Coordinates of C-alpha atoms (C1' of nucleotides) in Angstrom, one line a residue:
Chain A
X23 CA 102.5 70.7 89.2
X24 CA 100.9 72.9 86.7
X25 CA 99.3 76.0 87.5
X26 CA 95.6 74.7 87.3
X27 CA 96.5 71.9 89.7
X28 CA 98.0 74.4 92.0
X29 CA 95.2 76.8 91.8
X30 CA 92.9 73.7 92.7
X31 CA 95.1 72.6 95.6
X32 CA 95.1 75.9 97.3
X33 CA 91.8 77.1 96.3
X34 CA 92.6 79.9 94.4
X35 CA 92.4 80.7 90.7
X36 CA 95.2 80.5 87.8
X37 CA 94.4 84.4 87.4
X38 CA 95.3 85.0 90.8
X39 CA 98.5 82.9 90.7
X40 CA 99.9 84.7 87.8
X41 CA 98.8 87.8 89.4
X42 CA 100.7 87.0 92.3
X43 CA 103.7 86.1 90.4
X44 CA 103.8 89.4 88.6
X45 CA 103.3 91.3 92.1
X46 CA 106.2 89.6 93.6
X47 CA 104.8 87.3 96.0
X48 CA 105.5 84.1 94.1
X49 CA 108.9 83.3 92.5
X50 CA 108.9 82.8 88.7
X51 CA 108.5 79.0 88.4
X52 CA 110.4 76.9 86.1
X53 CA 108.9 76.3 82.7
X54 CA 108.5 73.0 81.0
X55 CA 109.6 72.5 77.4
X56 CA 106.5 74.1 76.0
X57 CA 106.4 77.2 78.4
X58 CA 104.0 75.9 80.9
X59 CA 104.8 76.8 84.6
X60 CA 105.8 73.9 86.6
X61 CA 105.6 74.4 90.4
X62 CA 107.4 72.8 93.0
X63 CA 105.2 71.1 95.8
X64 CA 106.6 73.5 98.4
X65 CA 104.9 76.4 96.8
X66 CA 101.7 75.4 98.3
X67 CA 102.8 76.2 101.8
X68 CA 103.9 79.4 100.6
X69 CA 100.3 80.2 99.3
X70 CA 99.0 78.9 102.5
X71 CA 101.0 81.6 104.2
X72 CA 99.7 84.2 101.9
X73 CA 96.2 83.1 102.7
X74 CA 96.7 83.3 106.5
X75 CA 98.0 86.8 106.1
X76 CA 95.3 87.8 104.0
X77 CA 92.7 86.5 106.4
X78 CA 94.4 88.7 109.1
X79 CA 93.7 91.5 106.9
X80 CA 97.3 92.2 105.6
X81 CA 97.5 93.8 102.3
X82 CA 99.5 92.0 99.4
X83 CA 102.2 94.8 99.7
X84 CA 102.7 93.9 103.3
X85 CA 102.7 90.0 102.7
X86 CA 105.2 90.9 100.0
X87 CA 107.4 92.6 102.5
X88 CA 107.3 89.6 104.8
X89 CA 108.1 87.3 102.0
X90 CA 111.1 89.3 100.9
X91 CA 112.7 89.2 104.3
X92 CA 112.1 85.6 104.5
X93 CA 113.5 85.2 100.9
X94 CA 116.4 87.4 101.9
X95 CA 117.3 84.7 104.7
X96 CA 116.1 86.4 107.4
X97 CA 113.5 85.6 110.0
X98 CA 110.5 88.2 109.6
X99 CA 109.3 87.9 112.9
X100 CA 110.0 91.4 114.3
X101 CA 108.7 93.0 111.1
X102 CA 105.3 90.8 111.5
X103 CA 105.1 91.8 114.9
X104 CA 105.1 95.3 113.9
X105 CA 102.6 94.9 111.2
X106 CA 100.3 93.2 113.8
X107 CA 100.7 96.0 115.9
X108 CA 99.8 98.4 113.4
X109 CA 96.8 96.5 111.9
X110 CA 95.4 96.2 115.2
X111 CA 95.5 99.8 116.2
X112 CA 94.0 100.5 112.8
X113 CA 91.1 97.9 113.2
X114 CA 90.3 99.8 116.5
X115 CA 90.4 103.1 114.8
X116 CA 88.0 101.8 111.9
X117 CA 85.8 100.2 114.4
X118 CA 85.5 103.4 116.3
X119 CA 84.7 105.3 113.3
X120 CA 82.3 103.0 112.1
X121 CA 80.4 102.9 115.4
X122 CA 80.4 106.8 115.4
X123 CA 78.9 106.8 112.2
X124 CA 76.5 104.0 113.3
X125 CA 75.2 106.3 115.9
X126 CA 74.7 109.1 113.6
X127 CA 72.8 107.0 111.1
X128 CA 70.9 105.4 113.8
X129 CA 69.7 108.9 114.9
X130 CA 68.8 110.0 111.4
X131 CA 66.9 106.8 111.0
X132 CA 65.0 107.1 114.1
X133 CA 63.9 110.7 113.3
X134 CA 63.0 109.6 109.7
X135 CA 60.7 106.8 111.2
X136 CA 59.1 109.0 114.0
X137 CA 58.9 112.4 112.4
X138 CA 56.2 113.2 110.1
X139 CA 57.5 114.4 106.6
X140 CA 56.6 117.9 108.1
X141 CA 56.5 119.9 105.0
X142 CA 60.1 119.0 103.5
X143 CA 61.5 122.0 101.8
X144 CA 62.3 120.6 98.3
X145 CA 65.2 123.1 97.8
X146 CA 66.9 121.2 100.7
X147 CA 65.9 118.1 98.9
X148 CA 65.1 116.0 102.3
X149 CA 64.7 116.7 105.9
X150 CA 65.7 113.4 107.0
X151 CA 69.5 114.1 106.3
Chain L
X3 CA 78.2 132.5 90.6
X4 CA 81.3 130.9 88.9
X5 CA 82.4 127.3 89.6
X6 CA 85.1 128.7 91.9
X7 CA 83.1 130.6 94.0
X8 CA 80.7 127.8 94.4
X9 CA 83.5 125.4 95.4
X10 CA 84.8 127.8 97.8
X11 CA 81.3 128.4 99.2
X12 CA 80.8 124.8 99.6
X13 CA 84.1 123.6 100.7
X14 CA 84.8 121.4 97.8
X15 CA 86.7 121.7 94.5
X16 CA 86.0 122.7 91.0
X17 CA 87.0 119.1 89.8
X18 CA 84.3 117.8 92.2
X19 CA 81.6 119.9 91.2
X20 CA 82.3 119.2 87.3
X21 CA 82.5 115.4 88.4
X22 CA 79.0 115.7 90.3
X23 CA 77.5 117.4 87.1
X24 CA 78.7 114.6 84.9
X25 CA 77.7 112.0 87.4
X26 CA 74.1 113.4 87.4
X27 CA 74.2 114.8 90.8
X28 CA 74.1 118.6 89.8
X29 CA 72.1 119.9 86.9
X30 CA 73.9 121.4 83.9
X31 CA 74.1 125.2 84.8
X32 CA 73.6 127.9 82.5
X33 CA 76.6 129.1 80.7
X34 CA 77.8 132.8 80.3
X35 CA 78.7 134.1 76.9
X36 CA 82.0 132.7 76.9
X37 CA 81.2 129.3 78.2
X38 CA 81.8 129.6 81.9
X39 CA 79.3 127.9 84.0
X40 CA 77.0 130.2 85.9
X41 CA 75.2 128.7 89.1
X42 CA 72.2 130.0 90.9
X43 CA 72.5 130.5 94.5
X44 CA 70.2 127.6 95.3
X45 CA 72.7 125.1 94.1
X46 CA 74.4 125.6 97.5
X47 CA 71.5 124.0 99.4
X48 CA 71.8 121.0 97.1
X49 CA 75.4 120.8 97.5
X50 CA 74.9 121.0 101.4
X51 CA 72.7 118.0 100.9
X52 CA 75.1 116.1 99.1
X53 CA 77.5 116.4 101.8
X54 CA 75.1 115.6 104.5
X55 CA 74.4 112.4 102.6
X56 CA 77.8 111.6 102.2
X57 CA 78.7 112.1 105.9
X58 CA 75.8 109.6 106.6
X59 CA 77.9 107.2 104.4
X60 CA 75.6 107.1 101.4
X61 CA 77.3 106.6 98.0
X62 CA 77.1 109.0 95.2
X63 CA 74.7 106.6 93.3
X64 CA 72.2 106.5 96.2
X65 CA 72.4 110.1 96.6
X66 CA 71.7 110.6 93.0
X67 CA 68.7 108.3 93.4
X68 CA 67.3 110.6 96.0
X69 CA 67.9 113.6 94.2
X70 CA 66.3 112.2 91.2
X71 CA 63.1 111.5 93.0
X72 CA 62.9 114.9 94.3
X73 CA 63.7 116.4 90.8
X74 CA 61.0 114.3 89.5
X75 CA 58.4 116.3 92.0
X76 CA 58.1 113.6 94.4
X77 CA 59.3 113.6 98.2
X78 CA 62.0 111.2 98.5
X79 CA 61.1 110.4 102.2
X80 CA 60.1 106.6 101.9
X81 CA 63.2 105.9 99.7
X82 CA 65.6 107.7 102.2
X83 CA 63.9 105.8 105.2
X84 CA 64.8 102.6 103.4
X85 CA 68.4 103.7 102.4
X86 CA 69.0 104.5 106.1
X87 CA 67.5 101.2 107.2
X88 CA 69.8 99.3 104.8
X89 CA 72.8 101.4 105.7
X90 CA 72.4 100.9 109.3
X91 CA 72.1 97.0 109.0
X92 CA 75.2 97.3 106.6
X93 CA 77.1 99.2 109.5
X94 CA 76.1 96.6 111.8
X95 CA 77.4 93.8 109.6
X96 CA 80.7 95.6 108.9
X97 CA 81.3 96.4 112.7
X98 CA 80.7 92.8 113.5
X99 CA 83.0 91.6 110.9
X100 CA 85.7 94.1 112.1
X101 CA 85.4 93.0 115.7
X102 CA 85.8 89.5 114.5
X103 CA 88.8 90.3 112.6
X104 CA 90.2 92.3 115.5
X105 CA 89.8 89.4 117.9
X106 CA 91.8 87.3 115.4
X107 CA 94.4 89.7 114.9
X108 CA 94.8 90.3 118.7
X109 CA 95.4 86.8 119.4
X110 CA 98.0 86.5 116.7
X111 CA 99.6 89.7 117.9
X112 CA 99.6 88.3 121.5
X113 CA 101.3 85.2 120.6
X114 CA 103.9 87.0 118.4
X115 CA 105.0 89.0 121.5
X116 CA 104.8 86.2 124.0
X117 CA 105.9 83.3 122.0
X118 CA 109.5 82.8 121.2
X119 CA 110.4 82.6 117.6
X120 CA 110.6 78.8 118.4
X121 CA 112.4 77.6 115.2
X122 CA 110.4 79.1 112.7
X123 CA 110.1 77.0 109.5
X124 CA 111.4 78.8 106.6
X125 CA 109.1 77.1 104.4
X126 CA 105.9 78.3 105.9
X127 CA 107.6 81.6 106.3
X128 CA 106.2 82.7 109.8
X129 CA 104.7 80.9 112.5
X130 CA 103.0 83.8 113.6
X131 CA 100.4 83.9 110.9
Chain W
dC4 C1' 93.2 63.4 63.4
dT5 C1' 90.3 65.9 65.9
dT6 C1' 88.1 67.4 70.0
dG7 C1' 88.2 69.7 74.5
dA8 C1' 90.7 70.7 78.3
dC9 C1' 94.3 72.8 79.5
dC10 C1' 98.2 76.5 79.0
dT11 C1' 100.5 81.0 77.2
dT12 C1' 100.6 86.3 76.8
dC13 C1' 98.0 90.5 76.1
dC14 C1' 95.1 94.2 77.3
dC15 C1' 91.1 96.2 79.4
dC16 C1' 87.4 96.2 83.1
dT17 C1' 85.5 96.4 87.7
dG18 C1' 84.0 100.1 92.0
dC19 C1' 84.6 104.4 94.3
dA20 C1' 85.3 109.3 94.3
dC21 C1' 87.5 112.0 92.8
dT22 C1' 92.6 114.2 91.2
dG23 C1' 96.2 115.6 88.1
dG24 C1' 97.6 117.7 84.0
dA25 C1' 97.9 119.4 79.3
dA26 C1' 96.3 122.6 75.9
dG27 C1' 93.9 126.2 75.2
dG28 C1' 90.1 130.5 76.1
dT29 C1' 88.8 134.6 79.2
dC30 C1' 88.7 138.3 82.5
dC31 C1' 90.6 142.2 85.1
dA32 C1' 93.8 145.2 87.0
dA33 C1' 98.5 147.3 86.2
Chain R
dT20 C1' 99.5 145.1 76.5
dT21 C1' 100.8 141.9 79.5
dG22 C1' 100.3 138.9 83.2
dG23 C1' 98.1 135.8 86.3
dA24 C1' 94.0 134.0 87.9
dC25 C1' 90.4 131.9 86.4
dC26 C1' 87.7 129.2 83.2
dT27 C1' 87.1 125.1 79.4
dT28 C1' 87.5 120.2 77.7
dC29 C1' 89.6 115.7 77.6
dC30 C1' 92.5 112.0 78.9
dA31 C1' 94.7 109.4 82.3
dG32 C1' 95.7 107.9 86.9
dT33 C1' 95.1 106.6 91.9
dG34 C1' 94.5 102.1 95.4
dC35 C1' 93.0 97.2 95.7
dA36 C1' 92.9 92.5 94.2
dG37 C1' 92.3 90.3 91.1
dG38 C1' 88.4 89.0 86.9
dG39 C1' 87.0 88.6 81.6
dG40 C1' 88.1 87.4 77.3
dA41 C1' 90.9 87.2 72.9
dA42 C1' 94.2 84.7 70.1
dG43 C1' 97.0 81.3 69.9
dG44 C1' 99.8 77.1 71.4
dT45 C1' 99.6 72.2 73.6
dC46 C1' 98.3 67.6 75.5
dA47 C1' 96.0 63.2 76.1
dA48 C1' 92.3 60.4 74.6
dG49 C1' 89.1 58.3 71.3

DNA sequence: CTTGACCTTCCCCTGCACTGGAAGGTCCAA
DNA sequence: TTGGACCTTCCAGTGCAGGGGAAGGTCAAG
């Protein structure tokens, strides 16, 4: 199948497909006599995997790592487990950071709506921050 | 004061100070006879404001907006209130998104540690994702 | 035979907040 | 006078995941 068909079948763009190839996530496909990329149907499930991985918040570099293990003939199970563990603790950290920031901003915002401007000092720009 | 002193006094770098000037957050300072930037001491409180704003999660573009209002002779109170409101709801949205993602990833990770590899289909790369 | 949709490679652009480094000028102490 | 620490400008790159668009080749229908 041609690149446009594949893009439509997988809900992505031809730009992204060429980019994935360049980035080592997709193998270089065969070419037709006139140089058009000619993909085998199996490539669709590979792209489905890429999309599932992305929606789990993995980066393309991490996904490439998994694919390389699989392409090397191994099962990437343990590597995937490790990535998921790391991703989870990273998410916990991010959420905690954002919650703390939310607390700070909420306080600033509360002050800003209840306190009177109270003679802002122009030199310090704004007393609400 | 020279740029290096100012950088040290405010805990930033000379690179960042020149960048802020270029980005319109700092006014162009006077120059010495040989072209060195020569900052007045008041600039320190402006930089303190920039740092406070950054730690509240505002972007440099937003901070520039506030500074421009102040430099135009107005008090930026209302604008700041609006920015904080927007920032707060944006944080709430981000936190909700991350929590949802966390739920997904936690489920994937739980499956990955409890389920046996169970004949992964190499064509779909990894059954855990 | 031409039109329009598709394909190719190529390079630059996006947002964010800087950082690194090169090439050259200046200041101060030994 | 020399050396090192400072300063200047300018250009390029970082990470992330592509997007935009130019210049040109190809395919099928009318």
